[in-house]
Short mmCIF file of C-alpha atoms in Angstrom, two decimals:
data_model
loop_
_atom_site.label_atom_id
_atom_site.label_comp_id
_atom_site.label_asym_id
_atom_site.label_seq_id
_atom_site.Cartn_x
_atom_site.Cartn_y
_atom_site.Cartn_z
CA GLY V 1 152.91 181.81 -78.48
CA PRO V 2 150.02 181.33 -80.87
CA LYS V 3 148.98 177.72 -81.33
CA VAL V 4 147.86 175.84 -84.40
CA LEU V 5 146.25 172.50 -83.61
CA GLN V 6 146.20 169.55 -85.97
CA ILE V 7 143.99 166.52 -85.66
CA PRO V 8 144.79 163.66 -85.78
CA SER V 9 148.50 163.43 -85.06
CA HIS V 10 148.75 160.18 -86.98
CA GLN V 11 146.47 158.61 -89.57
CA ILE V 12 146.88 155.21 -91.18
CA ILE V 13 144.76 154.36 -94.20
CA ASP V 14 144.69 151.99 -97.13
CA MET V 15 145.65 153.23 -100.56
CA GLY V 16 142.64 154.47 -102.48
CA GLN V 17 140.71 155.59 -99.43
CA MET V 18 139.81 159.17 -98.70
CA VAL V 19 141.41 161.06 -95.82
CA THR V 20 140.71 164.45 -94.30
CA LEU V 21 143.32 166.23 -92.23
CA ASN V 22 142.05 168.87 -89.85
CA CYS V 23 143.65 172.09 -88.73
CA ASP V 24 142.48 174.56 -86.12
CA PRO V 25 144.41 177.73 -86.96
CA VAL V 26 145.22 180.64 -84.66
CA SER V 27 141.88 182.25 -83.88
CA ASN V 28 142.33 185.67 -85.51
CA HIS V 29 144.42 184.51 -88.46
CA LEU V 30 143.10 184.89 -91.98
CA TYR V 31 145.65 183.10 -94.15
CA PHE V 32 146.11 179.35 -94.11
CA TYR V 33 148.69 177.01 -95.56
CA TRP V 34 149.54 173.36 -95.98
CA TYR V 35 153.09 172.06 -96.24
CA LYS V 36 154.32 168.51 -96.81
CA GLN V 37 157.41 166.90 -95.33
CA ILE V 38 158.53 163.50 -96.49
CA LEU V 39 160.62 161.74 -93.84
CA GLY V 40 164.11 163.21 -93.65
CA GLN V 41 163.47 165.80 -96.33
CA GLN V 42 162.71 169.49 -96.31
CA MET V 43 159.30 171.04 -95.98
CA GLU V 44 157.58 171.81 -99.23
CA PHE V 45 154.75 174.22 -99.92
CA LEU V 46 151.45 172.74 -101.05
CA VAL V 47 148.82 175.45 -101.00
CA ASN V 48 147.66 178.65 -99.40
CA PHE V 49 144.11 179.75 -98.79
CA TYR V 50 142.42 183.04 -98.04
CA ASN V 51 138.86 184.26 -97.96
CA GLY V 52 137.51 180.91 -99.01
CA LYS V 53 139.78 180.51 -102.00
CA VAL V 54 143.03 178.87 -103.00
CA MET V 55 145.51 181.67 -103.73
CA GLU V 56 148.39 179.56 -104.95
CA LYS V 57 149.22 175.88 -105.17
CA SER V 58 152.38 174.00 -106.02
CA LYS V 59 152.81 171.10 -108.41
CA LEU V 60 152.71 168.82 -105.36
CA PHE V 61 149.07 169.79 -104.89
CA LYS V 62 147.61 167.10 -107.10
CA ASP V 63 144.09 167.00 -108.50
CA GLN V 64 143.24 164.52 -105.75
CA PHE V 65 143.86 167.23 -103.14
CA SER V 66 141.36 169.81 -102.02
CA VAL V 67 141.16 172.34 -99.21
CA GLU V 68 138.34 174.19 -97.56
CA ARG V 69 137.35 175.97 -94.38
CA PRO V 70 133.58 175.63 -94.12
CA ASP V 71 131.91 178.26 -91.93
CA GLY V 72 135.16 179.33 -90.28
CA SER V 73 135.68 175.97 -88.62
CA TYR V 74 138.57 173.62 -89.29
CA PHE V 75 140.80 174.26 -92.27
CA THR V 76 140.94 170.87 -93.97
CA LEU V 77 143.07 169.05 -96.49
CA LYS V 78 141.27 166.22 -98.23
CA ILE V 79 143.00 163.61 -100.35
CA GLN V 80 140.74 161.42 -102.46
CA PRO V 81 141.87 158.87 -103.46
CA THR V 82 145.13 158.47 -101.57
CA ALA V 83 148.28 157.02 -103.12
CA LEU V 84 151.36 155.47 -101.55
CA GLU V 85 153.43 158.56 -102.32
CA ASP V 86 151.09 160.66 -100.20
CA SER V 87 152.68 159.19 -97.10
CA ALA V 88 154.32 162.15 -95.33
CA VAL V 89 153.83 164.57 -92.49
CA TYR V 90 151.44 167.35 -93.39
CA PHE V 91 151.85 170.64 -91.59
CA CYS V 92 149.20 173.30 -91.37
CA ALA V 93 150.16 176.94 -90.83
CA SER V 94 148.36 180.22 -90.41
CA SER V 95 149.27 183.89 -90.43
CA LEU V 96 147.55 187.11 -89.52
CA ARG V 97 148.42 188.88 -92.72
CA GLY V 98 149.47 187.74 -96.15
CA GLY V 99 152.97 188.76 -97.12
CA ARG V 100 155.61 189.80 -94.59
CA SER V 101 153.92 187.94 -91.80
CA THR V 102 155.07 185.26 -89.40
CA LEU V 103 153.68 181.82 -90.10
CA TYR V 104 152.77 179.62 -87.16
CA PHE V 105 152.82 175.88 -87.72
CA GLY V 106 150.95 173.02 -86.15
CA ALA V 107 152.66 169.85 -84.94
CA GLY V 108 151.78 168.02 -88.12
CA THR V 109 149.72 164.98 -89.05
CA ARG V 110 151.71 161.90 -90.00
CA LEU V 111 149.85 160.17 -92.83
CA SER V 112 150.72 156.59 -93.58
CA VAL V 113 149.19 155.14 -96.75
CA LEU V 114 149.44 151.37 -96.92
CA GLY D 1 166.63 174.73 -108.49
CA ASP D 2 166.91 175.08 -104.76
CA GLN D 3 166.53 178.67 -103.66
CA VAL D 4 167.66 178.08 -100.08
CA GLU D 5 170.91 176.31 -99.27
CA GLN D 6 171.36 175.51 -95.61
CA SER D 7 174.57 174.41 -93.92
CA PRO D 8 175.81 172.42 -92.21
CA SER D 9 173.48 169.48 -92.67
CA ALA D 10 174.51 168.08 -89.30
CA LEU D 11 176.29 169.48 -86.28
CA SER D 12 177.39 168.08 -82.94
CA LEU D 13 178.13 170.43 -80.04
CA HIS D 14 179.28 169.85 -76.50
CA GLU D 15 177.20 171.49 -73.83
CA GLY D 16 178.29 175.05 -73.24
CA THR D 17 179.79 175.58 -76.67
CA GLY D 18 178.33 177.41 -79.63
CA SER D 19 178.21 177.54 -83.38
CA ALA D 20 176.46 179.13 -86.33
CA LEU D 21 174.07 177.83 -88.94
CA ARG D 22 173.81 179.53 -92.28
CA CYS D 23 171.35 179.82 -95.13
CA ASN D 24 172.35 181.20 -98.51
CA PHE D 25 169.69 182.30 -100.94
CA THR D 26 169.99 182.05 -104.69
CA THR D 27 167.27 184.64 -105.24
CA THR D 28 166.44 187.82 -103.36
CA MET D 29 164.39 187.14 -100.27
CA ARG D 30 162.46 189.74 -98.29
CA ALA D 31 162.19 187.93 -94.99
CA VAL D 32 163.37 184.82 -93.23
CA GLN D 33 162.03 182.66 -90.43
CA TRP D 34 164.01 180.21 -88.32
CA PHE D 35 162.41 177.18 -86.72
CA GLN D 36 163.47 174.41 -84.38
CA GLN D 37 161.81 171.07 -85.06
CA ASN D 38 161.84 169.07 -81.87
CA SER D 39 161.82 165.31 -81.37
CA ARG D 40 158.02 165.24 -81.56
CA GLY D 41 158.11 166.95 -84.93
CA SER D 42 156.67 170.26 -83.79
CA LEU D 43 158.00 173.42 -85.44
CA ILE D 44 158.90 176.04 -82.90
CA ASN D 45 159.18 179.63 -84.12
CA LEU D 46 162.54 181.12 -83.27
CA PHE D 47 162.81 184.30 -85.31
CA TYR D 48 161.15 186.31 -88.03
CA LEU D 49 163.42 188.88 -89.67
CA ALA D 50 162.89 191.28 -92.53
CA SER D 51 166.36 192.73 -91.93
CA GLY D 52 169.07 193.17 -89.35
CA THR D 53 169.70 191.13 -86.23
CA LYS D 54 167.51 189.78 -83.45
CA GLU D 55 168.54 188.12 -80.25
CA ASN D 56 166.58 185.91 -77.88
CA GLY D 57 168.40 184.36 -74.98
CA ARG D 58 171.19 182.19 -76.28
CA LEU D 59 170.10 182.55 -79.88
CA LYS D 60 170.89 185.33 -82.31
CA SER D 61 169.90 185.63 -85.94
CA THR D 62 170.93 187.94 -88.74
CA PHE D 63 169.37 188.47 -92.14
CA ASN D 64 171.23 190.28 -94.90
CA SER D 65 168.95 190.62 -97.90
CA LYS D 66 171.51 192.37 -100.09
CA GLU D 67 174.09 189.65 -99.62
CA SER D 68 171.43 186.94 -99.65
CA TYR D 69 172.13 185.06 -96.44
CA SER D 70 170.90 184.52 -92.94
CA THR D 71 172.62 183.06 -89.92
CA LEU D 72 171.51 181.55 -86.63
CA HIS D 73 174.03 181.63 -83.80
CA ILE D 74 173.66 179.35 -80.80
CA ARG D 75 175.78 180.00 -77.74
CA ASP D 76 176.14 178.02 -74.50
CA ALA D 77 174.33 175.07 -76.09
CA GLN D 78 172.12 172.96 -73.83
CA LEU D 79 170.87 169.40 -74.27
CA GLU D 80 167.36 170.64 -75.01
CA ASP D 81 168.67 172.57 -78.02
CA SER D 82 169.00 169.28 -79.89
CA GLY D 83 166.74 169.00 -82.91
CA THR D 84 166.55 170.02 -86.51
CA TYR D 85 166.79 173.70 -87.37
CA PHE D 86 165.23 175.08 -90.50
CA CYS D 87 165.43 178.43 -92.16
CA ALA D 88 162.55 179.42 -94.41
CA ALA D 89 162.62 182.42 -96.68
CA GLU D 90 159.95 184.55 -98.32
CA ALA D 91 160.76 185.56 -101.85
CA VAL D 92 160.76 189.15 -103.06
CA GLY D 93 158.32 189.67 -105.84
CA ALA D 94 155.86 187.18 -104.46
CA SER D 95 152.42 188.65 -104.21
CA SER D 96 152.03 190.79 -101.14
CA SER D 97 148.73 189.01 -100.65
CA PHE D 98 150.28 185.95 -99.12
CA SER D 99 153.46 184.38 -97.81
CA LYS D 100 155.09 181.46 -99.50
CA LEU D 101 158.04 180.14 -97.57
CA VAL D 102 160.86 178.18 -99.16
CA PHE D 103 162.55 175.95 -96.61
CA GLY D 104 166.17 175.00 -96.32
CA GLN D 105 167.17 171.36 -96.02
CA GLY D 106 167.63 171.62 -92.27
CA THR D 107 170.51 171.25 -89.84
CA SER D 108 170.39 168.31 -87.46
CA LEU D 109 171.91 169.52 -84.19
CA SER D 110 173.01 167.14 -81.46
CA VAL D 111 174.11 168.62 -78.16
CA VAL D 112 176.08 166.14 -76.09
CA PRO D 113 177.30 166.28 -72.48
#
């Protein structure tokens, strides 16, 4: 099936540093999403993105978070500065259409903030 | 509060047997997806349903929007079916411009010989 690639698979950084998580969505998809999964807990919606803009974000999407997809390349999630509670697995997803459309997820990036 | 209640939280099956997972929704949902999260953490798409029943091999899923639930049936379980299964629902009334999935808490399935 369609593949979403996430790079890197694991990132370890010191608290206060900046981190950028990269996502290569399915090639013809137009809608992009980030979800967060703390170990052993359910997946939670962070943000969705379309046509260069954030469409909706949750309360988990703190001011330190930002997303972009410059020039149709990687869809990125940047956290600056990072905090200990940002440690989690971050999943990127994409879909062809907005509503009523299957989301395809990447394998996730495990972020460890020390 | 939680909009998606998934049960059971954990399940152990012997090879060759079967069972059902269930998600109840506290608000009206217009579609549901089911995923298997494998040992590497990858989310594998199993089903997308806006209504009715779909079947794929040993898996079958039903979504009843009116009664606010969805089920995933596994039959003839195999060792490789082990993992965590999630339902994720798309709320009615959300903007048609985008999907926002609400995930269940997951069911940890162990298939043993």
